[in-house]
Coordinates of C-alpha atoms in Angstrom, one line a residue:
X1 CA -1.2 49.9 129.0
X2 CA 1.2 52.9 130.0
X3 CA 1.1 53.7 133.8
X4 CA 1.2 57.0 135.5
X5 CA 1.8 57.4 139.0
X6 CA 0.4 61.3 140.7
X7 CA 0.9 62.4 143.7
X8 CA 0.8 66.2 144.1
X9 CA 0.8 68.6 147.2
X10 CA -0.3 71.1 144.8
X11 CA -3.1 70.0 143.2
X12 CA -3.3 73.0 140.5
X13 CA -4.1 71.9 137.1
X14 CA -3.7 68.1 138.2
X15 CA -7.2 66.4 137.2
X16 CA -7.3 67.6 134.0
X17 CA -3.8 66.1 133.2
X18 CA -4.8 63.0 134.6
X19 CA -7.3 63.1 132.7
X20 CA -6.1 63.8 129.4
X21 CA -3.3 61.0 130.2
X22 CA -6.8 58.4 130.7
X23 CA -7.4 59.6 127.4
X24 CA -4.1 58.4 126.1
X25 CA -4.3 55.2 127.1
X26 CA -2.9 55.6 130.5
X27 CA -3.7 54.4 134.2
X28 CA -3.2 56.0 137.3
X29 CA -1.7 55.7 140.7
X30 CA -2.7 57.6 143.2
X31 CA -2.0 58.3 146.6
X32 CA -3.7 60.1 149.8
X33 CA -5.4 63.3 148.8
X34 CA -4.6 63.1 145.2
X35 CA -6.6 60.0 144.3
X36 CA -9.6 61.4 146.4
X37 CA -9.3 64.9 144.0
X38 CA -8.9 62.1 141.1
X39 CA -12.0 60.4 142.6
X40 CA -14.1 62.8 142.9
X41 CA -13.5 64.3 139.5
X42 CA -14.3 60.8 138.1
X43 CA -10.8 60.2 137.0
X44 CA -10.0 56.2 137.0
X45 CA -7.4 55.3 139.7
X46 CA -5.9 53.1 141.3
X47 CA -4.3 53.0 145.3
X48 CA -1.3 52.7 146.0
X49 CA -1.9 50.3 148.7
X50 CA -3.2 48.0 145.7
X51 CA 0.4 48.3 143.7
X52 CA 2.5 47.7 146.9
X53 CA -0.1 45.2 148.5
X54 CA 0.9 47.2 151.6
X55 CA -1.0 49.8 153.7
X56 CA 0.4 54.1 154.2
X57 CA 1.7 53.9 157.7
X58 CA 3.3 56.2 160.0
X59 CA 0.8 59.0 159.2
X60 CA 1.4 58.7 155.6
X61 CA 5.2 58.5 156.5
X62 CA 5.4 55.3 154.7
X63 CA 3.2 54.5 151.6
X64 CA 5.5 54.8 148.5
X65 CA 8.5 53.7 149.9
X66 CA 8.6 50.1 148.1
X67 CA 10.1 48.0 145.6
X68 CA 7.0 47.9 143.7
X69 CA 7.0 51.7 143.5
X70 CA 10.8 52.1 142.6
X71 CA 11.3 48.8 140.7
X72 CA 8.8 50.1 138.3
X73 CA 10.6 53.4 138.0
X74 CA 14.4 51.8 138.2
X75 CA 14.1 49.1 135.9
X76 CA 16.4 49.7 132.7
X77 CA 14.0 48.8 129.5
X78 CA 17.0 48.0 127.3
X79 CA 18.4 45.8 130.1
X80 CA 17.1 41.8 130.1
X81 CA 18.2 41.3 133.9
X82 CA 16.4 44.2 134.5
X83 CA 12.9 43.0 132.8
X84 CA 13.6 39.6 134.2
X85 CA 13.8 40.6 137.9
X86 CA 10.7 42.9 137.6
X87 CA 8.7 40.5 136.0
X88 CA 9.7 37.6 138.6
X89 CA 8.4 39.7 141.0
X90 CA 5.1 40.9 139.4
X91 CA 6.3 44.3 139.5
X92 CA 5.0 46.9 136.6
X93 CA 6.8 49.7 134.6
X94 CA 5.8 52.9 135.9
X95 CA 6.4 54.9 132.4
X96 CA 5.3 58.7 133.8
X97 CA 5.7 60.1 137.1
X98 CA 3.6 63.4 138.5
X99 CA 4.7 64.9 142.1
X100 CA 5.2 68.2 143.4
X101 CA 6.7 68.2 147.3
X102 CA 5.0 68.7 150.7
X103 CA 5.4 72.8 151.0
X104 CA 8.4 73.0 153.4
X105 CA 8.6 76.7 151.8
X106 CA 5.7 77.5 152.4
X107 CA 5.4 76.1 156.2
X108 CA 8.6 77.8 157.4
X109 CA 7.3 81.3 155.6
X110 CA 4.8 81.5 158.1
X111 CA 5.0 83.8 161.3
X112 CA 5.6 81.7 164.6
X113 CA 5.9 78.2 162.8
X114 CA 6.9 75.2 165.2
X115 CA 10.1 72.7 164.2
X116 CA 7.4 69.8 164.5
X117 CA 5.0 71.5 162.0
X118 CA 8.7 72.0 159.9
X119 CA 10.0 68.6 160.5
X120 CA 6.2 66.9 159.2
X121 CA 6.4 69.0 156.0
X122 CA 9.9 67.4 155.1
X123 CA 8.6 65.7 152.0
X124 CA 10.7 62.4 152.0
X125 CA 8.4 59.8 149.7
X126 CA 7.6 62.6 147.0
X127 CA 11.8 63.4 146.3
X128 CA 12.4 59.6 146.1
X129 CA 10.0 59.1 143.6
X130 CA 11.4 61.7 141.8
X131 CA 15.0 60.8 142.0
X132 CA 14.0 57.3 141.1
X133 CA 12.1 58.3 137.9
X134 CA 14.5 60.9 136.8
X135 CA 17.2 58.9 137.3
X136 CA 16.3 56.3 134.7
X137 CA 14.6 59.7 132.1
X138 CA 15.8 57.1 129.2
X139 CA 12.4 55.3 129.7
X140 CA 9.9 57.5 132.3
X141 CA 8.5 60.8 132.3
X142 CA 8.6 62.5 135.4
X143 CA 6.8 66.0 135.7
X144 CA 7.7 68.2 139.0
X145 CA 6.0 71.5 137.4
X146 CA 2.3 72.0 136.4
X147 CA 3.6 74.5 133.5
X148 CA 5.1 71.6 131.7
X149 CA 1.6 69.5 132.0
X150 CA 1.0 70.7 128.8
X151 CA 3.8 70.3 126.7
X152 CA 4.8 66.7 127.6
X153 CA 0.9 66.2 126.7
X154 CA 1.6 67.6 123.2
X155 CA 4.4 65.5 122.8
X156 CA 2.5 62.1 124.1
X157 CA -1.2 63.2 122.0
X158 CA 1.1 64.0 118.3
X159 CA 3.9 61.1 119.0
X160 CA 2.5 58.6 121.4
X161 CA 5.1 59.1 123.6
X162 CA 7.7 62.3 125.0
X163 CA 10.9 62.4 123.0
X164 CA 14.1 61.6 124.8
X165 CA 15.5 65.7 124.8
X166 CA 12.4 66.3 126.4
X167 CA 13.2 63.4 129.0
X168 CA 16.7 64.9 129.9
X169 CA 15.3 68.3 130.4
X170 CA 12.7 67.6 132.5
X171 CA 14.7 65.1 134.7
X172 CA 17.5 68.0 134.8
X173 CA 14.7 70.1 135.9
X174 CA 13.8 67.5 138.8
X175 CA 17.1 67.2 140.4
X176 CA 17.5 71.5 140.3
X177 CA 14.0 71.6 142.2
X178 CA 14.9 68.3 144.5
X179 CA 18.6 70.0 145.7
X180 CA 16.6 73.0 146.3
X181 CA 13.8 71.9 148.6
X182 CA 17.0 69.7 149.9
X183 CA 18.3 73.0 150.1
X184 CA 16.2 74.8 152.3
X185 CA 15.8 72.0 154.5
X186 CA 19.8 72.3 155.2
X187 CA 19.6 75.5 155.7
X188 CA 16.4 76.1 158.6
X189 CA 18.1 73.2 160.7
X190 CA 21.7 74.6 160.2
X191 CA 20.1 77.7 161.3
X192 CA 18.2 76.3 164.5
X193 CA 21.1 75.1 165.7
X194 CA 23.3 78.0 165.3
X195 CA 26.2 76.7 162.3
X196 CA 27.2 80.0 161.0
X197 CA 29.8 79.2 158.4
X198 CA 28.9 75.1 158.3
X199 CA 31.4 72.6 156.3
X200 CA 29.0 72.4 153.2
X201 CA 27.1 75.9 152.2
X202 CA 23.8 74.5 150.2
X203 CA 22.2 77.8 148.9
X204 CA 19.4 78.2 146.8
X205 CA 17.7 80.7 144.5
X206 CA 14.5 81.3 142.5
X207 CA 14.9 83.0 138.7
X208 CA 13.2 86.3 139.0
X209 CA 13.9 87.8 135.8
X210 CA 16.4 87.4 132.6
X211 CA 18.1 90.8 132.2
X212 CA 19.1 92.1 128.9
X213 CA 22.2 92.4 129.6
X214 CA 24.6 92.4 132.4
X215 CA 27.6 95.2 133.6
X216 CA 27.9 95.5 129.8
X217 CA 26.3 94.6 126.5
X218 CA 28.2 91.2 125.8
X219 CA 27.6 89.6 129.2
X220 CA 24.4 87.6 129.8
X221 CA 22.9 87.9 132.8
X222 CA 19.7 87.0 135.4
X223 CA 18.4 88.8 138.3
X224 CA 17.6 85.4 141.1
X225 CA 16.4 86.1 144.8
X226 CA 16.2 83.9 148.1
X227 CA 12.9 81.7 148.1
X228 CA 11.8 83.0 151.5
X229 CA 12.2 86.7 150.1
X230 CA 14.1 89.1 152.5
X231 CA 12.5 92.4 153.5
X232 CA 13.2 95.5 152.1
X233 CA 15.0 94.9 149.8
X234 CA 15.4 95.1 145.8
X235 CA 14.4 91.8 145.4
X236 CA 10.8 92.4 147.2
X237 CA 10.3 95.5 145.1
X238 CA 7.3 96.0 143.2
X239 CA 7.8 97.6 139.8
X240 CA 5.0 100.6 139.2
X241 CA 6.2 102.1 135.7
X242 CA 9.0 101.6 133.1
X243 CA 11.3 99.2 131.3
X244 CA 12.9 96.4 132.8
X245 CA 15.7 96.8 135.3
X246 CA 18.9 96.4 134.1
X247 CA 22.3 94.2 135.7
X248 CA 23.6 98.0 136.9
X249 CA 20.1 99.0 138.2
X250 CA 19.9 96.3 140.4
X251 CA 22.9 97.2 141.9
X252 CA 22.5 100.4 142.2
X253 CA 19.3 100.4 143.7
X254 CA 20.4 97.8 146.6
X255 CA 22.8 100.5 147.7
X256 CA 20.4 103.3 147.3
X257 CA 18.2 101.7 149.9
X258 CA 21.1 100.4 152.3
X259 CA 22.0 103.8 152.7
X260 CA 18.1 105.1 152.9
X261 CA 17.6 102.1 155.4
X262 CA 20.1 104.1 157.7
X263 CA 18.0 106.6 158.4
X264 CA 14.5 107.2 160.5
X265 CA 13.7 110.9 159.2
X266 CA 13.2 111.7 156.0
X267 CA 16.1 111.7 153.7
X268 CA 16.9 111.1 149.7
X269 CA 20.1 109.2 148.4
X270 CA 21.2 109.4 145.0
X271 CA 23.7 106.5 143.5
X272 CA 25.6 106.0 140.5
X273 CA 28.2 103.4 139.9
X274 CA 27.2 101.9 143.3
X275 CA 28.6 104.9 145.4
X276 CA 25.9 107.8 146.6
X277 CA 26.4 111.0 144.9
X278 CA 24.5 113.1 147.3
X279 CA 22.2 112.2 150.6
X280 CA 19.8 114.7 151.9
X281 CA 18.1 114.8 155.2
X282 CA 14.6 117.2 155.7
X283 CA 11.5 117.5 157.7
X284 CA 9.8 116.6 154.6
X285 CA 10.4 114.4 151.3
X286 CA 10.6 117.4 149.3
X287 CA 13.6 119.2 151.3
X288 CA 15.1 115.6 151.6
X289 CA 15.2 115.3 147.7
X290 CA 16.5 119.0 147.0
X291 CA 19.2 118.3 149.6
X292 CA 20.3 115.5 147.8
X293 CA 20.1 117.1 144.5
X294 CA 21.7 120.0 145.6
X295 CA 24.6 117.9 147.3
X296 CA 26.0 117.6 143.3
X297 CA 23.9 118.8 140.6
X298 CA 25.7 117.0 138.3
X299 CA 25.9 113.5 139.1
X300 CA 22.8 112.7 139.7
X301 CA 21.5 113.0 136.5
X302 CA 20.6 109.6 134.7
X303 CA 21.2 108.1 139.2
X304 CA 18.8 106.2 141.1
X305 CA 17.3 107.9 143.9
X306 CA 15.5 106.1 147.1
X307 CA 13.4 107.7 149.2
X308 CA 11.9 106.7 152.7
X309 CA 8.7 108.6 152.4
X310 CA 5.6 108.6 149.9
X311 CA 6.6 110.6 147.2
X312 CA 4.2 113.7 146.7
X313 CA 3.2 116.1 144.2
X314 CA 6.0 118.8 145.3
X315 CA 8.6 116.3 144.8
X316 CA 7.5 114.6 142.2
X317 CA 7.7 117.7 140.4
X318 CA 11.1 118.3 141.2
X319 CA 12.4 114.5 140.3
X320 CA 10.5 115.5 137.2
X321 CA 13.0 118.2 135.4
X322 CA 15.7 116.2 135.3
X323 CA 16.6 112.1 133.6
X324 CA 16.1 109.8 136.4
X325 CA 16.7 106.0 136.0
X326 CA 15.0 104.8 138.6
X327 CA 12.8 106.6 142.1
X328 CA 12.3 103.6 144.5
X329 CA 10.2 104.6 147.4
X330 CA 7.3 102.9 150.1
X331 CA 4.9 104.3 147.8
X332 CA 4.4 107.2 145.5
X333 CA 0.5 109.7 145.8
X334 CA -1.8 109.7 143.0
X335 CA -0.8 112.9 141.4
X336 CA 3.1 111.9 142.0
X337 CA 2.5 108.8 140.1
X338 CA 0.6 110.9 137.0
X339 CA 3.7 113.4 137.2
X340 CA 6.2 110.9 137.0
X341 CA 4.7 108.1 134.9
X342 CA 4.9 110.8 131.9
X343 CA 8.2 110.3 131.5
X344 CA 8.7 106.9 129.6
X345 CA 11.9 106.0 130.6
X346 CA 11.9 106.2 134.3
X347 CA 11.0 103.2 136.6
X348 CA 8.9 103.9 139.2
X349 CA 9.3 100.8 142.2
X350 CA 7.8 100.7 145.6
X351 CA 9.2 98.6 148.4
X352 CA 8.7 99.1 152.0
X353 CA 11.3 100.3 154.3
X354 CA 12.0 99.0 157.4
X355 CA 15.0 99.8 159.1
X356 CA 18.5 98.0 158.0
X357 CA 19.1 94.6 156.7
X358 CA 21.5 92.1 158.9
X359 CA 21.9 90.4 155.8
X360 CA 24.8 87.5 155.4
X361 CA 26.9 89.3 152.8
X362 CA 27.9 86.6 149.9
X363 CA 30.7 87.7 146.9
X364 CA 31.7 85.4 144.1
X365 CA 35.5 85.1 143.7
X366 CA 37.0 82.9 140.5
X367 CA 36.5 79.3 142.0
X368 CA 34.8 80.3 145.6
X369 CA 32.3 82.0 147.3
X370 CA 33.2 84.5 150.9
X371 CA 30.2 84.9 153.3
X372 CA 30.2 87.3 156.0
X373 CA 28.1 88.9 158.6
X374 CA 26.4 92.0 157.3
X375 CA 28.4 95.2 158.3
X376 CA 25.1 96.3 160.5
X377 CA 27.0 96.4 163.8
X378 CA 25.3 98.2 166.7
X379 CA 27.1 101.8 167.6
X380 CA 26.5 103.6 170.9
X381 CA 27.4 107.2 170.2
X382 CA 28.1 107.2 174.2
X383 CA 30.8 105.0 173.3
X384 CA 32.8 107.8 171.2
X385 CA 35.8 109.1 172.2
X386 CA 36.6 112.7 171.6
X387 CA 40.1 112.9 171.3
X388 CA 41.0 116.5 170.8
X389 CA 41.3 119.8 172.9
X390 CA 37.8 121.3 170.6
X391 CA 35.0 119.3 171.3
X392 CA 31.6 119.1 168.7
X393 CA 29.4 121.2 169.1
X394 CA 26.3 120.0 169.1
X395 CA 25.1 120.6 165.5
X396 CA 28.7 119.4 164.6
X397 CA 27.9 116.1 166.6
X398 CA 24.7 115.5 164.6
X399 CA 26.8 116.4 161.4
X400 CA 29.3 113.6 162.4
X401 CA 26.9 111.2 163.2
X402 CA 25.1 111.7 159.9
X403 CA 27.9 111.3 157.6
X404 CA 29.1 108.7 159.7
X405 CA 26.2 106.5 158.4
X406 CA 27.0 107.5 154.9
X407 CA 30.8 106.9 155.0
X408 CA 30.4 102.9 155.5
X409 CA 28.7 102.9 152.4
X410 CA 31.0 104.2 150.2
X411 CA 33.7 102.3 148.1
X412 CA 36.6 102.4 150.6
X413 CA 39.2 104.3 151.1
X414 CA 36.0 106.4 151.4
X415 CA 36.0 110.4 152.9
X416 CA 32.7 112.1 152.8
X417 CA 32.5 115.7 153.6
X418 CA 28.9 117.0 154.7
X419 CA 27.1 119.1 157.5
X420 CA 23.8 117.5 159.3
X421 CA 21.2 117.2 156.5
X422 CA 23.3 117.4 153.0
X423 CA 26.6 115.2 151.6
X424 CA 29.0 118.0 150.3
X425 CA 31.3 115.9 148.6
X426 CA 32.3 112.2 148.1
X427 CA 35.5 110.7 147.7
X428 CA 35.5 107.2 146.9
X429 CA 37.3 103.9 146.2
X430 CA 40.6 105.9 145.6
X431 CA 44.1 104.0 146.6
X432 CA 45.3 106.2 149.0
X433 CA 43.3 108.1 151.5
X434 CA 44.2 111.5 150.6
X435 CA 43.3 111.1 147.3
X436 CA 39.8 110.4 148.7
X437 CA 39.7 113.3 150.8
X438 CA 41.0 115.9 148.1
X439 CA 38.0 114.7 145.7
X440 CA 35.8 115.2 148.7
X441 CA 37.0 118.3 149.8
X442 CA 37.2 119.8 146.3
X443 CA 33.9 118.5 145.2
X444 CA 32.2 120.5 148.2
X445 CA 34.6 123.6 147.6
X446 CA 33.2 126.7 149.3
X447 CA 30.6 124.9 151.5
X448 CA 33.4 122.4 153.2
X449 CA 33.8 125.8 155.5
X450 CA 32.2 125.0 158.4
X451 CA 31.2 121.6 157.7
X452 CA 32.5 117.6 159.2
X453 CA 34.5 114.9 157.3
X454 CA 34.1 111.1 158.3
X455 CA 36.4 108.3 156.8
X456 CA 35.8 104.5 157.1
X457 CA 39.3 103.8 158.3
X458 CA 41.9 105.5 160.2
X459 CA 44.3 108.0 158.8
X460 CA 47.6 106.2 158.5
X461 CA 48.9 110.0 157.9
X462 CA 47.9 113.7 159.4
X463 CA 47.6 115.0 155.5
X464 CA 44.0 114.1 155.5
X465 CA 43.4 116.5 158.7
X466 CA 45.7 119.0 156.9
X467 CA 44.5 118.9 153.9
X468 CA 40.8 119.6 155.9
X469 CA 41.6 122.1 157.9
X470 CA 43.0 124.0 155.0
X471 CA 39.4 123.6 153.3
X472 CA 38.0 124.6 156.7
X473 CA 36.6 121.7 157.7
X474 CA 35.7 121.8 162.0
X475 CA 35.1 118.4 162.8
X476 CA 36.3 115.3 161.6
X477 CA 35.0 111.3 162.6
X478 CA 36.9 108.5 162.1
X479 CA 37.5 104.6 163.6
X480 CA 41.6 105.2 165.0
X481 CA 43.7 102.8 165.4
X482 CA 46.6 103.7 163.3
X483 CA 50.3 103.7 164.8
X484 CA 50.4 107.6 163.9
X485 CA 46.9 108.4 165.4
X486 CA 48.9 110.9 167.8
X487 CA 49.8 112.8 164.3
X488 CA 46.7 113.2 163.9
X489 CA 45.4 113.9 166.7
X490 CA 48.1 116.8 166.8
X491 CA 47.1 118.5 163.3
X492 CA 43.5 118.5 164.6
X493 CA 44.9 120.3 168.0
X494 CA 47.1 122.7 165.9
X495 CA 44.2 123.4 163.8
X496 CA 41.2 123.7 166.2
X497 CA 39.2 121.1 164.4
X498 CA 37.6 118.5 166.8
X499 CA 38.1 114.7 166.2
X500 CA 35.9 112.0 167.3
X501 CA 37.2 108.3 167.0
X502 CA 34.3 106.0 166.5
X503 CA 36.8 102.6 167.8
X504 CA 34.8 100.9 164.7
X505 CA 36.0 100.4 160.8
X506 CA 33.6 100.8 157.9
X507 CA 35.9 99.5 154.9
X508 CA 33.5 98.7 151.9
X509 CA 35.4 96.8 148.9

């Protein structure tokens, strides 16, 4: 007779299998909880205290832990030393194994958890087991995931036993979802006690989605997030109405909302290619949105917008009468939604918005991964150092602080050009820093009278200050720190413009 050995945490699905594997000629061992869920449904079993011929101690610590457990699952079947030494010791071929973890995940998830509660829900028994069986997938079966109950019963009911492909995929399977538990385990101690950047990085991710395609058609591509889920966020997003995100909807979205996140009053940010086209700031979503719109006309037809208020009928309307890929908001009113959803094209996604994300930043290079903190640092405007004869007025100072928010998320060299509710222009991830500003100051022409210009990084010239005071610019923010700051300092001076330095660099690459 074939044995099966269960042992699940998650019980979902679990008698029935058992009991379709009694069918097929198999018995079961069982241990704690499972067996009494076996029991009680009538399903034949067996303890393991009767295989081991040794009680669960320690709390349930120790019950599987035994050579009668993992000689059954280790033995090689085409190896005669192998059969011999079980056999000498009256120890039985375990042929299918059945466990899912203790729920670590699920323990540390919850609000206010304790390290003891953590530390009992370290599943160390269960992963053994599984190693153990997967290990030697030649001869067991060994099932971590209730959605593949079903197939490896198929296989077992229409060939009397689970083919060897089969085997291999499922022990590949196993060792994936044991270095991830394994995983998150690494990573709540390394964070109690306080490794940053430890001497092994263990990271792990759940598949969300496959995506058509990724930057472009001939690259494959798949959208995975963190296990614990992080807040506000793309990944948390709940998708309303539309087609499936895309690779470059992703993206863009994540920046939409690090730049909504950024703000507490109402405001609208439109992205393409990863950079905003125009951010608008009103008492009300609708004036936020025509801000934005109004910041450049152009590009933000076929952009993403975010938006840190419901979306309502007025600006529904508006998004409306032009090709949006993608409004992502905390939630959008009934007659918003009916607007909107008429359009079959657009994806409509909810998340809720909380305030920015410290997140550790991580970017793929050929061969290595580069982890920093997120760029989320705390900035005292109090701290600001006017450096000029002008000073902002204080219109100009709300101006400066706004675009100042908008300016460290912008491809660097970055120059944004705006007053204190609209962008006026954008120049972005140009080589030199004038180049930057003359796309910035162009783009907002006629309304760069009057208005403020921020940059990420110093000005390693003065042309950028000329170059703004001849569009009329009349206050400019930016970190310092370059060896020609005086220069400057001294165009702003000879020009009347007024010039804040911020003593902290934005650059975004």
């Amino acid at each position: 007779m074939k044995r099966a050995l269960i042992s699940v945490s998650d019980k979902t699905g679990v008698v029935e299998f058992a009991k379709s594997l009694v069918g097929l000629g198999f018995e079961i061992i069982s241990t704690g909880g499972t067996k009494k869920a076996l029991e009680d449904s009538a399903v034949p079993v067996i303890g393991i205290e009767a295989v081991t011929d040794f009680p669960e101690m320690l709390d349930g610590r120790v019950k599987t832990l035994h050579p009668a457990i993992h000689g059954g699952l280790l033995a090689r079947r085409d190896d005669a030393a192998h059969m011999a030494a079980i056999e000498a010791h009256d120890i039985a071929k375990i042929d299918l194994v059945c466990v899912n973890l203790y729920p670590f995940q699920e323990t540390i998830a919850k609000p206010g958890v304790k390290l003891g509660e953590a530390i009992e829900n370290i599943d160390i028994g269960g992963p053994s087991m599984l190693r153990s069986a997967a290990k030697n997938y030649a001869a067991v079966t060994v099932v971590v995931d209730s959605a593949d109950y079903a197939p490896v019963l198929a296989e077992l009911g229409d060939h009397g036993a689970v083919t060897f492909e089969t085997n291999q995929r499922l022990a590949a399977k196993v060792f994936r979802h044991t270095a991830a538990y394994d995983a998150l385990i690494a990573g709540y101690l390394t964070e109690i006690v306080g490794e940053e950047f430890p001497e092994k990085l263990t990271l792990t991710y759940n598949k969300k989605q496959d995506l058509r395609y990724g930057e472009n058609p001939h690259q494959d591509a798949a959208f995975y997030t963190e296990p614990l889920g992080t807040k506000n966020s793309i990944s948390e997003a709940k998708q309303l109405h539309g087609k499936e995100l895309s690779y470059n909807n992703i993206r863009d979205t994540d920046a939409a909302l690090r730049i909504a996140s950024e703000f507490t009053e109402p405001v609208a940010v439109a992205v393409k290619h990863m950079n905003p086209c125009g951010v608008g700031v009103g008492a009300t979503p609708e004036e936020a949105y025509l801000k934005a719109y109004g910041a450049d006309e152009t590009s933000i037809f076929g952009g993403i917008v975010a938006i840190n208020r419901e979306v309502d009928a007025a600006t529904a309307t508006h998004m409306s009468q032009i090709f949006l890929e993608i409004i992502i908001a905390p939630s959008f009113s009934e007659e918003a939604f009916a607007i909107l959803a008429q359009k079959k094209n657009i994806r409509l996604l909810t998340v809720p918005f909380a305030g920015p994300v410290n997140a550790v930043e991580k970017t793929s290079v050929i061969g290595g991964l580069l982890l920093q903190d997120g760029d989320a640092v705390a900035e005292d405007v109090a701290t600001y150092e006017v450096v000029t004869d002008a000073e902002p007025t204080e219109n100009e100072w709300k101006a400066l602080v706004a675009q100042w928010k908008i300016v460290k998320h912008v491809k660097s060299n970055a120059i944004v050009v705006g007053n204190a509710s609209q962008t006026l222009g954008i120049g972005a991830g140009q080589m030199n820093r004038i180049g930057s500003a003359l796309i910035a100051l162009n783009q907002a022409g006629d309304k760069a009278q009057g208005a403020v210009l921020a940059s990420d990084a110093f000005f390693p010239m003065d042309d950028t200050v000329e170059a703004a005071a001849k569009a009329g610019i009349k206050a400019i923010i930016q970190p310092g720190g370059s060896i020609k700051d005086k220069d400057s300092i001294a165009m702003a001076n000879k020009h009347g413009i007024a010039m804040v330095l911020t003593h902290v660099r934005h650059f975004k690459h």
